[in-house]
Short mmCIF file of C-alpha atoms and ligand atoms in Angstrom, two decimals:
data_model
loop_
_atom_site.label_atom_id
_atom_site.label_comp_id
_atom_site.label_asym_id
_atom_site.label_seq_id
_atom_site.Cartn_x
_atom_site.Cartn_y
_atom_site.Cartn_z
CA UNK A 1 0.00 0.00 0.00
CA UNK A 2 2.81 1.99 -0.44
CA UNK A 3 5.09 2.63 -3.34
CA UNK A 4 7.02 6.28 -3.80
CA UNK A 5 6.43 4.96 -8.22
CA UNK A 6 5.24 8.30 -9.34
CA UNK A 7 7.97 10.16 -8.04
CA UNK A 8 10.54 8.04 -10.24
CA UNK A 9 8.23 8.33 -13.36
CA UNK A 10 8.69 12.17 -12.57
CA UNK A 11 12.85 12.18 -12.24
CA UNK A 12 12.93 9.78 -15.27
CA UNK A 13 10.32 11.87 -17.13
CA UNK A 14 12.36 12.43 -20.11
CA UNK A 15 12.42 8.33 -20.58
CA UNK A 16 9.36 6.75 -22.08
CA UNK A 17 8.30 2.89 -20.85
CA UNK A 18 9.79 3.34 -18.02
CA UNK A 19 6.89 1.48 -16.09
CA UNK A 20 6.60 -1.07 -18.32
CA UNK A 21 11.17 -1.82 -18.66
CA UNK A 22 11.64 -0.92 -15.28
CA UNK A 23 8.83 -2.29 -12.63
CA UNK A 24 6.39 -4.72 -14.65
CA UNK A 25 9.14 -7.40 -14.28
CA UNK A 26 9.10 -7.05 -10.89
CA UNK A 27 5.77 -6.37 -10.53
CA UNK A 28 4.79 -9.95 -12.30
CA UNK A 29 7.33 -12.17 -10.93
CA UNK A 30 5.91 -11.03 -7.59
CA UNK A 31 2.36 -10.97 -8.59
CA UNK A 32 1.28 -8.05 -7.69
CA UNK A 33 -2.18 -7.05 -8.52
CA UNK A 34 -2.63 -3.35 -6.40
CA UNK A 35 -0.62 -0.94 -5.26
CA UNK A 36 -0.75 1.97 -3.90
CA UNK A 37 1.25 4.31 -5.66
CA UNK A 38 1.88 7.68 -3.43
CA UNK A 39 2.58 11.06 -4.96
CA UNK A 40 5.64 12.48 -2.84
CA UNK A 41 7.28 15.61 -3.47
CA UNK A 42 10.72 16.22 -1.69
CA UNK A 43 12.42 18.36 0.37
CA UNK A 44 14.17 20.58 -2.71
CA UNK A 45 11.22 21.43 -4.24
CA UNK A 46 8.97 22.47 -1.72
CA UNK A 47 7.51 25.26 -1.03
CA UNK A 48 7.36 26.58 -4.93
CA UNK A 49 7.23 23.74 -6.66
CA UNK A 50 5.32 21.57 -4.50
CA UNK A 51 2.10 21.77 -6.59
CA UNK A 52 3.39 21.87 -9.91
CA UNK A 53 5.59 18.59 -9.30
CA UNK A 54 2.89 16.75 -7.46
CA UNK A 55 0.76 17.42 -10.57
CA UNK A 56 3.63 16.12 -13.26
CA UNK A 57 3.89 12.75 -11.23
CA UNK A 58 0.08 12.41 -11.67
CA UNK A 59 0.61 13.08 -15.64
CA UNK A 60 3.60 10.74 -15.83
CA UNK A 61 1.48 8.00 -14.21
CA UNK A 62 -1.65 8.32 -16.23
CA UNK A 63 1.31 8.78 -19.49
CA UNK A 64 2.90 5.64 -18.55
CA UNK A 65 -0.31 3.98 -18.00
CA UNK A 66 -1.80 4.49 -21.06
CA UNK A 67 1.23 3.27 -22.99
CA UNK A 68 0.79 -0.37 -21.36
CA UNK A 69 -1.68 -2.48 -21.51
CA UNK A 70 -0.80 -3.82 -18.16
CA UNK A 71 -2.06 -1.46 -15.37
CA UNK A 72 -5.03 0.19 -14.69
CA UNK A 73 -5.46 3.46 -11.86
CA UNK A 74 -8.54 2.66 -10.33
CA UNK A 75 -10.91 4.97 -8.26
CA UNK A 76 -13.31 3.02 -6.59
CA UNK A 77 -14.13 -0.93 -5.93
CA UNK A 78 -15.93 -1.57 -8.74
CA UNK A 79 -12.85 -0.38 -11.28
CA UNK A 80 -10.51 -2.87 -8.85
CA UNK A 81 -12.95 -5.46 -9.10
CA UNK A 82 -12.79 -5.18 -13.22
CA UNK A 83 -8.85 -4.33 -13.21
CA UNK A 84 -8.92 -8.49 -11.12
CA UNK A 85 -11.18 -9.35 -14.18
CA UNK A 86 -9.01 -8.51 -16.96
CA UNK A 87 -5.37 -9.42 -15.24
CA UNK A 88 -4.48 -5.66 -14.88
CA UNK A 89 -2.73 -4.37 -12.50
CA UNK A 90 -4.71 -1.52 -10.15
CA UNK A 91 -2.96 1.64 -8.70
CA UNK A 92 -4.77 3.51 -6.39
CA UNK A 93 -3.33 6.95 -6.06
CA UNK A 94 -2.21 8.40 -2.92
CA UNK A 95 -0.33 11.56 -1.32
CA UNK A 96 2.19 11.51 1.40
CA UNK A 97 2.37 15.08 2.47
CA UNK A 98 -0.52 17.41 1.64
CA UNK A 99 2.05 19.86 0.81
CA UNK A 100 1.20 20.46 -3.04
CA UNK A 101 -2.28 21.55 -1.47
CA UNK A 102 -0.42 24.74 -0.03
CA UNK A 103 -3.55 26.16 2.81
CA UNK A 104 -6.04 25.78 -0.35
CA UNK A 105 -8.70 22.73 0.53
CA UNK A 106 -10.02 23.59 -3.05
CA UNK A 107 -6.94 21.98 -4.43
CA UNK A 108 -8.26 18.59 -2.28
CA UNK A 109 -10.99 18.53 -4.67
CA UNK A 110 -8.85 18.98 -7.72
CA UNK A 111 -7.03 15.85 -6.87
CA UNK A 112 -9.84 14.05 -6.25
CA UNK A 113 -10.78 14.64 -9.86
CA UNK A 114 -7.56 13.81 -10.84
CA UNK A 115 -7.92 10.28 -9.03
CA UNK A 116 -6.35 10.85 -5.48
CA UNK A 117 -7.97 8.35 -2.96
CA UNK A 118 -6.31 8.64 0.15
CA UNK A 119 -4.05 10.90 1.87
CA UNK A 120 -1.26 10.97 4.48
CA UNK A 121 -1.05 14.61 6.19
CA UNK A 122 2.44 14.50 6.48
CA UNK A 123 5.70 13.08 5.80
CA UNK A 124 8.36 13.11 8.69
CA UNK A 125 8.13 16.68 8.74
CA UNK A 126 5.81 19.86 9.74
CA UNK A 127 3.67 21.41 6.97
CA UNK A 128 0.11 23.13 6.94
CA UNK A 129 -1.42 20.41 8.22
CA UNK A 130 0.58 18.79 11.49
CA UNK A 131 3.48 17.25 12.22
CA UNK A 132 5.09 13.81 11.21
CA UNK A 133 6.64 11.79 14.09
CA UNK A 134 10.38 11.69 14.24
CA UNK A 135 12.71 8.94 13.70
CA UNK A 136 13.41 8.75 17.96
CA UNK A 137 11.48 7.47 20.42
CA UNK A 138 10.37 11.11 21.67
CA UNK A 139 10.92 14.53 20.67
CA UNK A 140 8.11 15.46 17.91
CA UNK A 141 6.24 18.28 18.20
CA UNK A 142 3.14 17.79 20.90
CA UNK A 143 0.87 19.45 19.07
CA UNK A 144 -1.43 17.90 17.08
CA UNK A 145 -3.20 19.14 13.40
CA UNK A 146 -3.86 22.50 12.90
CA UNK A 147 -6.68 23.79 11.70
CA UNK A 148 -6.25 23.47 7.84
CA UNK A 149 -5.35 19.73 9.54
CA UNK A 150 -8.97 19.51 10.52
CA UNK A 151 -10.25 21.10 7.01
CA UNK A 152 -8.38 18.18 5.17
CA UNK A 153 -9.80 15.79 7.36
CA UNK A 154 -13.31 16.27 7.19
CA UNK A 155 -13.06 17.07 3.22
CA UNK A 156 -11.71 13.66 2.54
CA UNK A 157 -14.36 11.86 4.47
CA UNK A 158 -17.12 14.06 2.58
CA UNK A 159 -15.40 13.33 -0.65
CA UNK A 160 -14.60 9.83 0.15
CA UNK A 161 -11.16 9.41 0.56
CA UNK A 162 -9.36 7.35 2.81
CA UNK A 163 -7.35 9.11 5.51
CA UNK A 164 -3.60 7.11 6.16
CA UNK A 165 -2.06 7.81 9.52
CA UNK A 166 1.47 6.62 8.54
CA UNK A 167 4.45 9.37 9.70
CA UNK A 168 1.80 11.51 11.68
CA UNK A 169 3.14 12.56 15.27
CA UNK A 170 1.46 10.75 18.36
CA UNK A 171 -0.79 13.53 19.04
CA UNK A 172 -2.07 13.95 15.37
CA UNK A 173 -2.68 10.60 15.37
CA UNK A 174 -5.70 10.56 17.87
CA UNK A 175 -6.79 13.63 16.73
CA UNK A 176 -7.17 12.10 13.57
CA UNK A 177 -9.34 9.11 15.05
CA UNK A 178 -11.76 11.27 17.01
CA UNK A 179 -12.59 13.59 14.01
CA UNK A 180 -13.49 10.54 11.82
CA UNK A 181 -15.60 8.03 11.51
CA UNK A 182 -14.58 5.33 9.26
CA UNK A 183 -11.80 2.27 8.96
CA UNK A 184 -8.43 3.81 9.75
CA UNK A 185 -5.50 2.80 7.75
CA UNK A 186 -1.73 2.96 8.52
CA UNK A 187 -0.33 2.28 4.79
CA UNK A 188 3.67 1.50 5.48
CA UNK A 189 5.04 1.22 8.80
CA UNK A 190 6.32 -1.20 11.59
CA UNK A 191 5.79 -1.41 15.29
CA UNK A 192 7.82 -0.05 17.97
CA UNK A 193 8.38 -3.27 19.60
CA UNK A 194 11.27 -4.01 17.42
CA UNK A 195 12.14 -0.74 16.74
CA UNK A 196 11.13 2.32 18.94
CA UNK A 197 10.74 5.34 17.08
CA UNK A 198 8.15 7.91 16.60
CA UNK A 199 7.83 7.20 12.99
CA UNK A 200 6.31 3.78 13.99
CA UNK A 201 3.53 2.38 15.57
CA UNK A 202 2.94 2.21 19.70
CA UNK A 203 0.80 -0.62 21.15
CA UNK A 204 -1.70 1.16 22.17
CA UNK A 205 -1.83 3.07 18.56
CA UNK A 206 -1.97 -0.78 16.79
CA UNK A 207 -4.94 -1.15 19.52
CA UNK A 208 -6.95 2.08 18.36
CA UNK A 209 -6.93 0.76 14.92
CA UNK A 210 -7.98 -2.26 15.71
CA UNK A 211 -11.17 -0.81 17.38
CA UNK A 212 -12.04 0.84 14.33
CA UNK A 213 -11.37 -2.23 12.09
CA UNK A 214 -8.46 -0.32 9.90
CA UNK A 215 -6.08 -1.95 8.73
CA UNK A 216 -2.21 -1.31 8.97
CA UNK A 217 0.46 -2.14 6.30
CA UNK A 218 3.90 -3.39 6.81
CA UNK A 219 6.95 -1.48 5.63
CA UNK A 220 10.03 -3.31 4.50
CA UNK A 221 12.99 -0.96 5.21
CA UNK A 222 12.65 -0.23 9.03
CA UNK A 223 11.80 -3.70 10.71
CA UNK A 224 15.00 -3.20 13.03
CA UNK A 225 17.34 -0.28 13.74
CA UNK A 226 20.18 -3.47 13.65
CA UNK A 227 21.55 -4.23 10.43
CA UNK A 228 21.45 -8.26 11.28
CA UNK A 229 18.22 -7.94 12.68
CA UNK A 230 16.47 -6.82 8.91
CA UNK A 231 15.42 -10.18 8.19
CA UNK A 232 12.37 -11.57 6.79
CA UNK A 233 11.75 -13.41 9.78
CA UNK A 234 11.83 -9.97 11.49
CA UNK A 235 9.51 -8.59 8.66
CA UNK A 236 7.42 -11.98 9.66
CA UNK A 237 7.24 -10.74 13.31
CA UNK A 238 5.85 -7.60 12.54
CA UNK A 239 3.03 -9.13 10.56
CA UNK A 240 2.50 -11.21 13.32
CA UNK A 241 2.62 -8.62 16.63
CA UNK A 242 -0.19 -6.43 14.83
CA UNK A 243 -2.37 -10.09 14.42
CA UNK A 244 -1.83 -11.52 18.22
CA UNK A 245 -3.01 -7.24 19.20
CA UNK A 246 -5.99 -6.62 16.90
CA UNK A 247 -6.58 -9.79 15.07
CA UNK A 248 -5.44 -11.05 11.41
CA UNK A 249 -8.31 -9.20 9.30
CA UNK A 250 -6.45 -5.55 10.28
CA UNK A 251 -2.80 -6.82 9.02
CA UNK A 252 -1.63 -6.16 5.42
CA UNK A 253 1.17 -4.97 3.40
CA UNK A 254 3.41 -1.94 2.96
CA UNK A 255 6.07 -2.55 1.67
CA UNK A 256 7.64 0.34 0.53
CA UNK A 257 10.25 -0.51 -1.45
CA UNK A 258 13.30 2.11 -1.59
CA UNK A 259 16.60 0.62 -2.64
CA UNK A 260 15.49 0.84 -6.04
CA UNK A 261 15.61 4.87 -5.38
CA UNK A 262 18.91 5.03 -2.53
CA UNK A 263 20.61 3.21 -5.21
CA UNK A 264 20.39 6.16 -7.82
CA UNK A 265 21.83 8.56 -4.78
CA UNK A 266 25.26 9.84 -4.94
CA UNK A 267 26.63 8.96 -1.65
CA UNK A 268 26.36 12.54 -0.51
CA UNK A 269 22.49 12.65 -0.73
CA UNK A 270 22.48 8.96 1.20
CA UNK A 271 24.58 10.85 3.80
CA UNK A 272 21.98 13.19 4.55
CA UNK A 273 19.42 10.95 4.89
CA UNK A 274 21.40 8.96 7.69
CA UNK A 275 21.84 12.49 9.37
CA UNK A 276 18.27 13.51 8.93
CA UNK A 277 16.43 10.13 9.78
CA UNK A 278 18.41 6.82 9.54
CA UNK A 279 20.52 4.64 7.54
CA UNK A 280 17.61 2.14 5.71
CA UNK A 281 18.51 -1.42 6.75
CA UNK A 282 16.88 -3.20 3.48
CA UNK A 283 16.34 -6.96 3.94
CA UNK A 284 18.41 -8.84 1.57
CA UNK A 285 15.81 -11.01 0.29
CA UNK A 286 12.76 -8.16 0.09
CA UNK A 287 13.86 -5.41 -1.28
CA UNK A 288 11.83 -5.23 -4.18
CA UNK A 289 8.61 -6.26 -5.30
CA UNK A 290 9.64 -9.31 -7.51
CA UNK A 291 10.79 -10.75 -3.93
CA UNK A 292 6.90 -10.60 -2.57
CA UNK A 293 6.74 -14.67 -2.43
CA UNK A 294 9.31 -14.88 -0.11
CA UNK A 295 6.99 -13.14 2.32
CA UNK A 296 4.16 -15.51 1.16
CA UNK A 297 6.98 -18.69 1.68
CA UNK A 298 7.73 -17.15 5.32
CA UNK A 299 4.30 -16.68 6.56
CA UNK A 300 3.39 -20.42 5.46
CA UNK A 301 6.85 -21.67 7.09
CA UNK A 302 5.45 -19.62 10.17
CA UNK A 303 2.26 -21.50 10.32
CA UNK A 304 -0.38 -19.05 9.08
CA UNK A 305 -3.12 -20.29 7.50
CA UNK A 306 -4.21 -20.22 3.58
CA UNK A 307 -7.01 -18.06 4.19
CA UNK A 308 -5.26 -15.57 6.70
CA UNK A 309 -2.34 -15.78 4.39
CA UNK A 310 -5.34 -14.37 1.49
CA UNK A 311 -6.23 -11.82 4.13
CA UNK A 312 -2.58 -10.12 4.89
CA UNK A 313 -1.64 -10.08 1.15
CA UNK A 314 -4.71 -8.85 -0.45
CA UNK A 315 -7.95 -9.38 1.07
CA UNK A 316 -8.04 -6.88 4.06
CA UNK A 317 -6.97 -3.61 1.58
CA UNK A 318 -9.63 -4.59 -0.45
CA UNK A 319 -11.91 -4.62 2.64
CA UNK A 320 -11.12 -0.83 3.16
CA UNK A 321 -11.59 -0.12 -0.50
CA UNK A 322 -14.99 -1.41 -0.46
CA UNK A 323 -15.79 0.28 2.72
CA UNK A 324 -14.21 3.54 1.91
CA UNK A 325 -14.58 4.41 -1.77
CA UNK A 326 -17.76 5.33 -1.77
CA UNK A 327 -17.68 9.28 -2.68
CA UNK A 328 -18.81 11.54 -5.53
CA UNK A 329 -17.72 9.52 -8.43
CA UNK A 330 -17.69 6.16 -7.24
ZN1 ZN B 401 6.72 7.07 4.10
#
């Protein structure tokens, strides 16, 4: 439920095919059938370009699209259900960050046209909205959303948009709860058991989800802050802390594959992202998404069950689809 894809379209936009040399490969040897693909716009662009870049990653991924006959960006449960039909593969759109918004909720509503379905407020950083929890186990801001915070909120439940709680700070993340009403998600992240940092997920958060039968995805790249503990049994335990708390139909995947990106860093730019959050410990054997069976290998080796096994990979997401994609032009 999390993939940074339109963001590479964007910084490769002068390449054509690029989804269709680069990631349908991977994409088919792990059999992937959705993904949610998130519109991110980074640090060196923001605050003047936010918009306009956030916009170009949407028209590289509807270009790219339309030149394969493989994938299919789909806007409500019906359009997944006929994407599973044909053997296409479904992107839902996201946004990590309402940054290219700027304080203007009528730009909300311009992205839902364009095909946005769900929303993150914030990255690990402070914008218009609130404030993204930090990688350390305290030391975010204790406030929670702001008022434009609150506008986005209630907008995407009108509209019909799902409302992702991944990177928000501790306090946002309540605040969030008690001004909605629907299925919670948590797209990509990993609990603080096994590694304790704001950016992740408490107990007691995984609990509050569970209450509201959301569902929470699993991110690949920060199962452990020990090098030798990134394994896929780690990723495994993860999967299976969230399940003993709230029950295997709120479990699912997140992966959020970023190798693929840290790998076309100089080593200057991957300096700065140990200084600013962490140095990424990617698993050897999941670091992209032609590696998904392994996961699917693991969790049988670890005793789950065929049909929870359905549930975690696939099943639950499409739960919240159903539930949630029910706006304007569903
Ligand atoms: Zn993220």
């Amino acid at each position: 439920m999390h993939f940074d894809l339109p963001m590479d379209l964007y910084e490769k936009r002068e390449h054509k095919n690029v989804l269709e040399t680069e990631f349908l490969p991977e994409f088919e040897a792990g059999n992937m059938s959705v993904l949610g693909v998130a519109i991110y716009v980074e640090d060196r662009y923001l605050p003047q370009n936010g918009l306009r870049v956030a916009l170009d990653q949407i028209a590289r991924l509807y270009a790219e699209t339309a030149a394969s006959k493989s994938f299919a960006i789909c806007k409500n449960y019906r359009e997944f259900q006929a994407a599973r039909e044909t053997g296409k593969i479904a992107f839902l759109i996201t946004m990590e960050g309402i940054e290219p918004l700027g304080t203007d909720l009528n730009q909300l509503r311009v992205f839902y046209e364009l095909g946005l379905r769900s929303i993150a407020l914030t990255h690990a950083r402070s914008n218009a909205a609130g404030h993204g929890g930090i990688f350390a186990a305290t030391g975010s801001p204790e406030e929670g959303l702001t008022s434009f915070g609150h506008d986005v909120v209630h907008e995407c439940e009108a509209l019909g948009m799902i409302i992702d709680l991944a990177h928000i700070n501790p306090a946002g993340f309540e605040e969030i709860l008690s001004l909605t009403t629907k299925p919670p998600i948590v797209s990509h992240t990993n609990v603080r058991r096994y590694y304790d940092i704001e950016r992740n997920i408490s107990d007691e958060q995984i609990k509050m989800i569970g209450e509201r039968r959301g569902v929470i995805g699993v991110n690949s790249i920060l199962v452990s802050s020990r090098e030798e503990e990134s394994t896929l049994d780690r990723y495994v335990d993860h999967i299976e802390h969230i399940a003993n708390l709230i029950g295997i139909d709120s479990v699912g995947i997140g992966f959020d594959f970023f190798e693929f990106i840290y790998r076309q860093w100089p080593e200057s730019r991957q300096k700065e992202l140990a200084a600013k959050f962490t140095t990424p410990h990617f698993i050897p054997d999941l670091t992209n998404h032609s590696h998904a069976r392994n996961v699917t290998r693991k969790l049988i080796q670890r005793g789950f069950g065929d049909a929870d096994i359905e549930k975690i990979l696939r099943g639950n997401w499409l739960r919240i689809f159903k539930e949630a994609l029910n706006g304007l032009n569903s």
